[in-house]
PDB file of C-alpha atoms and ligand atoms in Angstrom:
ATOM      1  CA  MET A   1      54.108  99.475  20.685  1.00  0.00           C
ATOM      2  CA  LEU A   2      50.914  97.487  21.759  1.00  0.00           C
ATOM      3  CA  LEU A   3      52.802  93.921  21.104  1.00  0.00           C
ATOM      4  CA  GLU A   4      57.082  93.880  20.300  1.00  0.00           C
ATOM      5  CA  VAL A   5      58.567  90.594  19.875  1.00  0.00           C
ATOM      6  CA  ASN A   6      61.871  90.055  18.875  1.00  0.00           C
ATOM      7  CA  ASP A   7      64.382  87.055  17.938  1.00  0.00           C
ATOM      8  CA  LEU A   8      62.397  84.646  19.399  1.00  0.00           C
ATOM      9  CA  ASP A   9      63.392  81.623  19.025  1.00  0.00           C
ATOM     10  CA  LEU A  10      61.002  78.411  20.496  1.00  0.00           C
ATOM     11  CA  ARG A  11      62.405  75.053  20.696  1.00  0.00           C
ATOM     12  CA  TYR A  12      60.805  71.205  21.330  1.00  0.00           C
ATOM     13  CA  GLY A  13      63.978  69.095  21.934  1.00  0.00           C
ATOM     14  CA  ARG A  14      65.161  69.616  17.888  1.00  0.00           C
ATOM     15  CA  THR A  15      62.910  70.247  15.915  1.00  0.00           C
ATOM     16  CA  HIS A  16      63.557  74.198  15.741  1.00  0.00           C
ATOM     17  CA  ALA A  17      59.403  75.489  15.816  1.00  0.00           C
ATOM     18  CA  VAL A  18      60.239  78.900  16.109  1.00  0.00           C
ATOM     19  CA  ALA A  19      63.709  80.528  14.818  1.00  0.00           C
ATOM     20  CA  GLY A  20      64.719  84.847  15.165  1.00  0.00           C
ATOM     21  CA  VAL A  21      61.251  85.872  14.688  1.00  0.00           C
ATOM     22  CA  SER A  22      60.031  89.813  15.528  1.00  0.00           C
ATOM     23  CA  LEU A  23      57.275  90.828  15.276  1.00  0.00           C
ATOM     24  CA  LYS A  24      54.917  94.083  15.940  1.00  0.00           C
ATOM     25  CA  VAL A  25      51.426  95.203  16.600  1.00  0.00           C
ATOM     26  CA  GLN A  26      50.820  98.267  16.953  1.00  0.00           C
ATOM     27  CA  GLU A  27      47.168  99.733  19.364  1.00  0.00           C
ATOM     28  CA  GLY A  28      44.432  99.531  16.997  1.00  0.00           C
ATOM     29  CA  GLU A  29      45.793  96.828  14.262  1.00  0.00           C
ATOM     30  CA  ILE A  30      45.100  94.131  12.326  1.00  0.00           C
ATOM     31  CA  VAL A  31      48.561  92.039  12.422  1.00  0.00           C
ATOM     32  CA  ALA A  32      48.387  88.437  10.507  1.00  0.00           C
ATOM     33  CA  VAL A  33      50.258  85.860  10.804  1.00  0.00           C
ATOM     34  CA  LEU A  34      49.944  83.739   6.911  1.00  0.00           C
ATOM     35  CA  GLY A  35      52.412  80.603   6.557  1.00  0.00           C
ATOM     36  CA  ALA A  36      51.818  76.516   6.109  1.00  0.00           C
ATOM     37  CA  ASN A  37      51.151  73.804   8.595  1.00  0.00           C
ATOM     38  CA  GLY A  38      54.175  73.987  10.747  1.00  0.00           C
ATOM     39  CA  ALA A  39      55.395  77.041  10.286  1.00  0.00           C
ATOM     40  CA  GLY A  40      55.314  77.615  13.742  1.00  0.00           C
ATOM     41  CA  LYS A  41      52.602  79.655  14.231  1.00  0.00           C
ATOM     42  CA  SER A  42      50.605  78.348  17.037  1.00  0.00           C
ATOM     43  CA  SER A  43      53.862  78.423  19.307  1.00  0.00           C
ATOM     44  CA  LEU A  44      54.415  81.949  18.072  1.00  0.00           C
ATOM     45  CA  LEU A  45      51.279  82.676  19.542  1.00  0.00           C
ATOM     46  CA  LYS A  46      51.828  80.215  22.628  1.00  0.00           C
ATOM     47  CA  ALA A  47      55.083  81.798  23.792  1.00  0.00           C
ATOM     48  CA  VAL A  48      53.420  85.202  23.706  1.00  0.00           C
ATOM     49  CA  LEU A  49      50.379  83.952  25.706  1.00  0.00           C
ATOM     50  CA  GLY A  50      52.941  82.517  27.772  1.00  0.00           C
ATOM     51  CA  THR A  51      51.752  78.687  27.203  1.00  0.00           C
ATOM     52  CA  VAL A  52      55.556  77.851  26.256  1.00  0.00           C
ATOM     53  CA  LYS A  53      58.907  79.287  27.071  1.00  0.00           C
ATOM     54  CA  PRO A  54      60.694  80.805  24.518  1.00  0.00           C
ATOM     55  CA  ALA A  55      64.701  79.413  24.353  1.00  0.00           C
ATOM     56  CA  GLY A  56      65.942  83.131  23.504  1.00  0.00           C
ATOM     57  CA  GLY A  57      64.508  86.560  22.425  1.00  0.00           C
ATOM     58  CA  SER A  58      62.340  89.029  24.025  1.00  0.00           C
ATOM     59  CA  ILE A  59      58.693  89.998  24.325  1.00  0.00           C
ATOM     60  CA  ARG A  60      57.101  93.150  25.674  1.00  0.00           C
ATOM     61  CA  PHE A  61      53.507  93.896  25.843  1.00  0.00           C
ATOM     62  CA  SER A  62      52.559  97.093  26.441  1.00  0.00           C
ATOM     63  CA  GLY A  63      56.120  98.860  27.262  1.00  0.00           C
ATOM     64  CA  ALA A  64      57.223  95.687  29.592  1.00  0.00           C
ATOM     65  CA  ASP A  65      59.232  93.001  28.967  1.00  0.00           C
ATOM     66  CA  ILE A  66      56.930  90.016  29.840  1.00  0.00           C
ATOM     67  CA  THR A  67      58.659  87.064  28.517  1.00  0.00           C
ATOM     68  CA  THR A  68      59.464  85.331  31.627  1.00  0.00           C
ATOM     69  CA  SER A  69      55.752  86.011  32.926  1.00  0.00           C
ATOM     70  CA  PRO A  70      53.140  83.732  33.974  1.00  0.00           C
ATOM     71  CA  VAL A  71      49.914  83.476  32.168  1.00  0.00           C
ATOM     72  CA  PRO A  72      47.593  85.054  34.465  1.00  0.00           C
ATOM     73  CA  HIS A  73      49.510  88.222  34.371  1.00  0.00           C
ATOM     74  CA  ARG A  74      49.730  88.186  30.983  1.00  0.00           C
ATOM     75  CA  ILE A  75      46.300  87.891  30.662  1.00  0.00           C
ATOM     76  CA  ARG A  76      45.319  90.965  33.431  1.00  0.00           C
ATOM     77  CA  ASN A  77      47.562  92.672  31.584  1.00  0.00           C
ATOM     78  CA  GLY A  78      45.155  92.284  28.790  1.00  0.00           C
ATOM     79  CA  LEU A  79      46.247  89.840  26.130  1.00  0.00           C
ATOM     80  CA  VAL A  80      44.374  86.697  25.687  1.00  0.00           C
ATOM     81  CA  LEU A  81      44.253  83.955  22.756  1.00  0.00           C
ATOM     82  CA  VAL A  82      41.161  81.972  21.261  1.00  0.00           C
ATOM     83  CA  PRO A  83      43.672  78.415  20.191  1.00  0.00           C
ATOM     84  CA  GLU A  84      43.746  76.568  17.504  1.00  0.00           C
ATOM     85  CA  GLY A  85      40.696  73.891  17.749  1.00  0.00           C
ATOM     86  CA  ARG A  86      38.544  76.352  20.219  1.00  0.00           C
ATOM     87  CA  ARG A  87      39.558  74.445  23.243  1.00  0.00           C
ATOM     88  CA  ILE A  88      35.993  74.486  25.050  1.00  0.00           C
ATOM     89  CA  LEU A  89      35.440  72.516  27.841  1.00  0.00           C
ATOM     90  CA  VAL A  90      32.114  70.602  25.812  1.00  0.00           C
ATOM     91  CA  SER A  91      31.126  68.665  29.810  1.00  0.00           C
ATOM     92  CA  MET A  92      30.504  72.355  30.695  1.00  0.00           C
ATOM     93  CA  THR A  93      27.599  74.033  29.898  1.00  0.00           C
ATOM     94  CA  ILE A  94      27.569  77.578  27.539  1.00  0.00           C
ATOM     95  CA  HIS A  95      27.181  79.704  30.212  1.00  0.00           C
ATOM     96  CA  GLU A  96      29.695  78.067  32.229  1.00  0.00           C
ATOM     97  CA  ASN A  97      32.410  78.178  29.396  1.00  0.00           C
ATOM     98  CA  LEU A  98      31.570  81.673  28.468  1.00  0.00           C
ATOM     99  CA  LEU A  99      32.369  83.181  32.180  1.00  0.00           C
ATOM    100  CA  LEU A 100      35.504  81.136  32.292  1.00  0.00           C
ATOM    101  CA  GLY A 101      37.292  83.896  29.855  1.00  0.00           C
ATOM    102  CA  ALA A 102      36.001  86.276  33.006  1.00  0.00           C
ATOM    103  CA  GLY A 103      38.400  84.549  35.533  1.00  0.00           C
ATOM    104  CA  LEU A 104      41.268  86.568  36.055  1.00  0.00           C
ATOM    105  CA  ARG A 105      39.639  90.352  35.351  1.00  0.00           C
ATOM    106  CA  GLU A 106      39.842  92.458  38.551  1.00  0.00           C
ATOM    107  CA  ASP A 107      37.026  95.006  37.290  1.00  0.00           C
ATOM    108  CA  ARG A 108      33.702  93.127  36.896  1.00  0.00           C
ATOM    109  CA  THR A 109      30.998  96.173  37.173  1.00  0.00           C
ATOM    110  CA  THR A 110      30.240  95.635  33.514  1.00  0.00           C
ATOM    111  CA  LEU A 111      30.229  92.121  33.005  1.00  0.00           C
ATOM    112  CA  PRO A 112      26.697  91.327  33.385  1.00  0.00           C
ATOM    113  CA  ARG A 113      25.734  93.852  30.107  1.00  0.00           C
ATOM    114  CA  GLU A 114      28.792  92.086  28.527  1.00  0.00           C
ATOM    115  CA  ILE A 115      26.855  88.725  28.834  1.00  0.00           C
ATOM    116  CA  ASP A 116      24.092  89.879  27.755  1.00  0.00           C
ATOM    117  CA  ALA A 117      25.849  91.730  24.983  1.00  0.00           C
ATOM    118  CA  ILE A 118      27.491  88.383  23.568  1.00  0.00           C
ATOM    119  CA  TYR A 119      24.338  86.207  24.154  1.00  0.00           C
ATOM    120  CA  ASP A 120      21.746  89.045  22.308  1.00  0.00           C
ATOM    121  CA  ARG A 121      25.096  88.957  18.938  1.00  0.00           C
ATOM    122  CA  PHE A 122      24.864  85.679  19.631  1.00  0.00           C
ATOM    123  CA  SER A 123      21.502  83.967  19.990  1.00  0.00           C
ATOM    124  CA  ASN A 124      22.108  80.437  19.068  1.00  0.00           C
ATOM    125  CA  LEU A 125      24.229  79.774  22.831  1.00  0.00           C
ATOM    126  CA  ALA A 126      22.160  82.038  23.823  1.00  0.00           C
ATOM    127  CA  ALA A 127      18.922  79.858  23.333  1.00  0.00           C
ATOM    128  CA  ARG A 128      21.194  77.583  25.026  1.00  0.00           C
ATOM    129  CA  ARG A 129      23.257  78.324  27.751  1.00  0.00           C
ATOM    130  CA  ASP A 130      22.604  75.764  30.278  1.00  0.00           C
ATOM    131  CA  MET A 131      23.181  72.826  27.735  1.00  0.00           C
ATOM    132  CA  PRO A 132      26.517  70.910  27.328  1.00  0.00           C
ATOM    133  CA  ALA A 133      28.826  72.918  25.255  1.00  0.00           C
ATOM    134  CA  ALA A 134      28.945  69.427  23.776  1.00  0.00           C
ATOM    135  CA  VAL A 135      25.773  70.359  21.466  1.00  0.00           C
ATOM    136  CA  LEU A 136      27.487  72.959  19.636  1.00  0.00           C
ATOM    137  CA  SER A 137      27.851  72.902  16.362  1.00  0.00           C
ATOM    138  CA  GLY A 138      31.572  73.763  14.817  1.00  0.00           C
ATOM    139  CA  GLY A 139      30.755  77.250  14.337  1.00  0.00           C
ATOM    140  CA  GLU A 140      28.789  78.126  17.253  1.00  0.00           C
ATOM    141  CA  GLN A 141      32.227  76.573  19.178  1.00  0.00           C
ATOM    142  CA  GLN A 142      34.215  79.250  17.994  1.00  0.00           C
ATOM    143  CA  MET A 143      31.385  81.775  18.412  1.00  0.00           C
ATOM    144  CA  LEU A 144      31.499  80.479  21.635  1.00  0.00           C
ATOM    145  CA  ALA A 145      35.461  80.729  21.956  1.00  0.00           C
ATOM    146  CA  ILE A 146      35.751  84.179  20.948  1.00  0.00           C
ATOM    147  CA  GLY A 147      32.945  85.660  23.066  1.00  0.00           C
ATOM    148  CA  ARG A 148      34.948  83.865  26.072  1.00  0.00           C
ATOM    149  CA  ALA A 149      37.943  85.734  24.994  1.00  0.00           C
ATOM    150  CA  MET A 150      36.164  88.638  24.958  1.00  0.00           C
ATOM    151  CA  LEU A 151      34.820  88.750  28.528  1.00  0.00           C
ATOM    152  CA  ALA A 152      38.264  88.629  29.476  1.00  0.00           C
ATOM    153  CA  LYS A 153      38.079  92.239  27.667  1.00  0.00           C
ATOM    154  CA  PRO A 154      41.268  92.064  25.680  1.00  0.00           C
ATOM    155  CA  ARG A 155      43.869  94.894  24.273  1.00  0.00           C
ATOM    156  CA  LEU A 156      45.132  92.516  22.072  1.00  0.00           C
ATOM    157  CA  MET A 157      42.866  89.520  20.870  1.00  0.00           C
ATOM    158  CA  MET A 158      45.231  86.288  19.061  1.00  0.00           C
ATOM    159  CA  LEU A 159      43.597  84.202  17.058  1.00  0.00           C
ATOM    160  CA  ASP A 160      44.465  80.713  16.185  1.00  0.00           C
ATOM    161  CA  GLU A 161      43.105  79.526  12.278  1.00  0.00           C
ATOM    162  CA  PRO A 162      39.744  81.251  13.821  1.00  0.00           C
ATOM    163  CA  SER A 163      38.154  80.126  10.284  1.00  0.00           C
ATOM    164  CA  LEU A 164      39.508  76.317  10.362  1.00  0.00           C
ATOM    165  CA  GLY A 165      37.290  74.252   9.567  1.00  0.00           C
ATOM    166  CA  LEU A 166      33.943  76.529   8.819  1.00  0.00           C
ATOM    167  CA  SER A 167      31.567  76.708   6.428  1.00  0.00           C
ATOM    168  CA  PRO A 168      31.545  79.804   3.866  1.00  0.00           C
ATOM    169  CA  LEU A 169      28.812  81.223   6.159  1.00  0.00           C
ATOM    170  CA  LEU A 170      30.688  81.006   9.292  1.00  0.00           C
ATOM    171  CA  VAL A 171      33.955  82.213   7.813  1.00  0.00           C
ATOM    172  CA  ASP A 172      32.246  85.391   7.529  1.00  0.00           C
ATOM    173  CA  ARG A 173      30.278  85.725  10.309  1.00  0.00           C
ATOM    174  CA  VAL A 174      34.163  85.118  12.250  1.00  0.00           C
ATOM    175  CA  PHE A 175      35.670  87.545   9.499  1.00  0.00           C
ATOM    176  CA  SER A 176      32.640  90.316  10.247  1.00  0.00           C
ATOM    177  CA  LEU A 177      33.267  89.610  14.086  1.00  0.00           C
ATOM    178  CA  LEU A 178      36.642  90.104  14.104  1.00  0.00           C
ATOM    179  CA  HIS A 179      36.184  93.332  11.767  1.00  0.00           C
ATOM    180  CA  GLU A 180      33.737  94.986  14.208  1.00  0.00           C
ATOM    181  CA  LEU A 181      36.220  94.023  17.708  1.00  0.00           C
ATOM    182  CA  ASN A 182      38.618  96.238  16.092  1.00  0.00           C
ATOM    183  CA  THR A 183      36.751  98.893  14.392  1.00  0.00           C
ATOM    184  CA  ASN A 184      35.400  98.550  18.357  1.00  0.00           C
ATOM    185  CA  GLY A 185      39.348  99.676  19.977  1.00  0.00           C
ATOM    186  CA  MET A 186      40.792  95.817  19.836  1.00  0.00           C
ATOM    187  CA  SER A 187      43.897  94.929  18.699  1.00  0.00           C
ATOM    188  CA  LEU A 188      44.198  91.687  16.683  1.00  0.00           C
ATOM    189  CA  LEU A 189      46.999  89.232  15.573  1.00  0.00           C
ATOM    190  CA  LEU A 190      45.387  86.744  13.787  1.00  0.00           C
ATOM    191  CA  VAL A 191      47.213  83.645  12.933  1.00  0.00           C
ATOM    192  CA  GLU A 192      45.462  81.935   9.644  1.00  0.00           C
ATOM    193  CA  GLN A 193      45.357  79.553   6.205  1.00  0.00           C
ATOM    194  CA  ASN A 194      42.458  81.419   5.119  1.00  0.00           C
ATOM    195  CA  THR A 195      45.158  83.966   3.286  1.00  0.00           C
ATOM    196  CA  ARG A 196      43.212  86.379   1.338  1.00  0.00           C
ATOM    197  CA  LYS A 197      40.415  86.972   3.333  1.00  0.00           C
ATOM    198  CA  THR A 198      42.644  87.407   5.953  1.00  0.00           C
ATOM    199  CA  LEU A 199      44.985  89.745   4.163  1.00  0.00           C
ATOM    200  CA  GLU A 200      41.855  91.730   2.831  1.00  0.00           C
ATOM    201  CA  LEU A 201      40.879  92.105   6.895  1.00  0.00           C
ATOM    202  CA  ALA A 202      44.480  92.973   8.010  1.00  0.00           C
ATOM    203  CA  SER A 203      46.140  95.926   7.529  1.00  0.00           C
ATOM    204  CA  ARG A 204      49.983  94.094   7.707  1.00  0.00           C
ATOM    205  CA  GLY A 205      50.863  91.441   7.713  1.00  0.00           C
ATOM    206  CA  TYR A 206      53.966  88.237   7.837  1.00  0.00           C
ATOM    207  CA  VAL A 207      54.888  84.551   6.389  1.00  0.00           C
ATOM    208  CA  LEU A 208      56.531  82.465   8.617  1.00  0.00           C
ATOM    209  CA  GLU A 209      58.244  79.455   7.006  1.00  0.00           C
ATOM    210  CA  LEU A 210      59.147  76.335   8.778  1.00  0.00           C
ATOM    211  CA  GLY A 211      60.268  78.708  11.471  1.00  0.00           C
ATOM    212  CA  ARG A 212      61.477  81.485   9.887  1.00  0.00           C
ATOM    213  CA  MET A 213      59.886  84.833   9.268  1.00  0.00           C
ATOM    214  CA  VAL A 214      60.085  85.411   5.021  1.00  0.00           C
ATOM    215  CA  MET A 215      58.182  88.081   4.343  1.00  0.00           C
ATOM    216  CA  ALA A 216      56.569  91.101   6.205  1.00  0.00           C
ATOM    217  CA  GLY A 217      55.100  94.063   4.696  1.00  0.00           C
ATOM    218  CA  PRO A 218      51.657  95.830   4.448  1.00  0.00           C
ATOM    219  CA  ALA A 219      48.585  93.497   3.851  1.00  0.00           C
ATOM    220  CA  ASP A 220      48.035  95.109  -0.002  1.00  0.00           C
ATOM    221  CA  ALA A 221      51.521  94.332  -0.375  1.00  0.00           C
ATOM    222  CA  LEU A 222      50.820  90.975   0.426  1.00  0.00           C
ATOM    223  CA  LEU A 223      48.107  90.384  -1.438  1.00  0.00           C
ATOM    224  CA  ALA A 224      50.120  91.397  -4.706  1.00  0.00           C
ATOM    225  CA  ASP A 225      53.267  89.489  -3.587  1.00  0.00           C
ATOM    226  CA  GLU A 226      54.059  87.220  -7.172  1.00  0.00           C
ATOM    227  CA  GLY A 227      55.340  84.341  -4.934  1.00  0.00           C
ATOM    228  CA  LEU A 228      52.818  85.260  -2.092  1.00  0.00           C
ATOM    229  CA  GLN A 229      49.887  84.488  -4.448  1.00  0.00           C
ATOM    230  CA  ARG A 230      52.069  81.575  -6.380  1.00  0.00           C
ATOM    231  CA  ALA A 231      52.730  79.403  -2.546  1.00  0.00           C
ATOM    232  CA  TYR A 232      49.192  80.577  -0.664  1.00  0.00           C
ATOM    233  CA  LEU A 233      46.515  81.856  -2.357  1.00  0.00           C
ATOM    234  CA  GLY A 234      46.229  79.465  -5.704  1.00  0.00           C
ATOM    235  CA  ALA A 235      47.469  81.448  -8.226  1.00  0.00           C
ATOM    236  CA  GLY A 236      49.784  81.422 -11.360  1.00  0.00           C
TER     237      GLY A 236
HETATM  238  N1  ADP B 301      54.355  70.558  21.668  1.00  0.00           N
HETATM  239  C1  ADP B 301      55.396  69.931  21.093  1.00  0.00           C
HETATM  240  N2  ADP B 301      56.132  69.196  20.488  1.00  0.00           N
HETATM  241  C2  ADP B 301      57.136  68.767  20.191  1.00  0.00           C
HETATM  242  N3  ADP B 301      56.873  69.449  18.484  1.00  0.00           N
HETATM  243  C3  ADP B 301      56.040  70.409  18.289  1.00  0.00           C
HETATM  244  C4  ADP B 301      55.486  70.964  19.944  1.00  0.00           C
HETATM  245  N4  ADP B 301      54.073  71.869  18.888  1.00  0.00           N
HETATM  246  C5  ADP B 301      54.353  71.386  17.693  1.00  0.00           C
HETATM  247  N5  ADP B 301      55.777  71.495  17.310  1.00  0.00           N
HETATM  248  C6  ADP B 301      56.624  70.995  16.337  1.00  0.00           C
HETATM  249  O1  ADP B 301      56.821  72.306  15.969  1.00  0.00           O
HETATM  250  C7  ADP B 301      56.119  72.992  14.598  1.00  0.00           C
HETATM  251  C8  ADP B 301      56.397  73.974  14.765  1.00  0.00           C
HETATM  252  O2  ADP B 301      54.783  73.524  15.281  1.00  0.00           O
HETATM  253  P1  ADP B 301      53.314  74.912  14.784  1.00  0.00           P
HETATM  254  O3  ADP B 301      54.085  75.351  15.732  1.00  0.00           O
HETATM  255  O4  ADP B 301      52.411  73.726  15.793  1.00  0.00           O
HETATM  256  O5  ADP B 301      53.270  75.185  13.563  1.00  0.00           O
HETATM  257  P2  ADP B 301      52.298  75.599  12.881  1.00  0.00           P
HETATM  258  O6  ADP B 301      51.162  76.054  13.837  1.00  0.00           O
HETATM  259  O7  ADP B 301      52.674  76.779  12.214  1.00  0.00           O
HETATM  260  O8  ADP B 301      51.085  74.308  12.206  1.00  0.00           O
HETATM  261  C9  ADP B 301      56.252  71.603  13.990  1.00  0.00           C
HETATM  262  O9  ADP B 301      57.741  70.789  13.223  1.00  0.00           O
HETATM  263  C10 ADP B 301      55.632  71.152  14.708  1.00  0.00           C
HETATM  264  O10 ADP B 301      55.601  68.980  14.377  1.00  0.00           O
HETATM  265 MG1   MG B 302      48.492  75.717  14.150  1.00  0.00          MG
END
């Protein structure tokens, strides 16, 4: 098992943001975490990366208990998070932002080739690599954030609402990029509110409500679930 979250609890003062959540990601899988605003999705991803401390439960990555490991240790071991709202440093150049992703890498032999490949893929970034990232549109910033995460060479890429605020065309581009990354061997843990597209991409999914896991199963079963359709797919 690549990622194993067990009975995770996370609190902010009196807010019980994540309550007894367990989930798994196998090598090669795309796993979706769905749920409305405030469900605890971002908190869950932050706990896996290590930027917030859980109050209870355990997190195992690639067989090792990482529950209390420092963030850089987790990144070096193959975890990365594309955070909600992209977190691009707008005063730094596009190229500098991209390089941040490789900051903790030990094996840098193929890095120049990987950077070229990212610029080949995202010509909008290549053309402006020495400009401040502030010049990028929302969609271009999302591509930069994903490109930056790719340079960390992760085994598991976690993405927090990568389609938020993008035009339908760019949403399609983001989803096809995720599909391609997965085809090339990367496992993905994808938090989204774009429920239908996400379940069409993922093999399994989990649904969070107010910090609790209320549903879990194969993506096609969740897509067909009437309760989920009423709540998240605008049907019924
Ligand atoms: N830094 C924080 N301090 C206090 N409460 C927070 C903080 N971050 C999130 N919360 C609360 O925790 C709950 C879960 O939030 P979050 O994980 O961001 O959910 P989601 O990503 O599903 O919208 C919400 O009630 C939110 O208000
Ligand atoms: Mg969130």
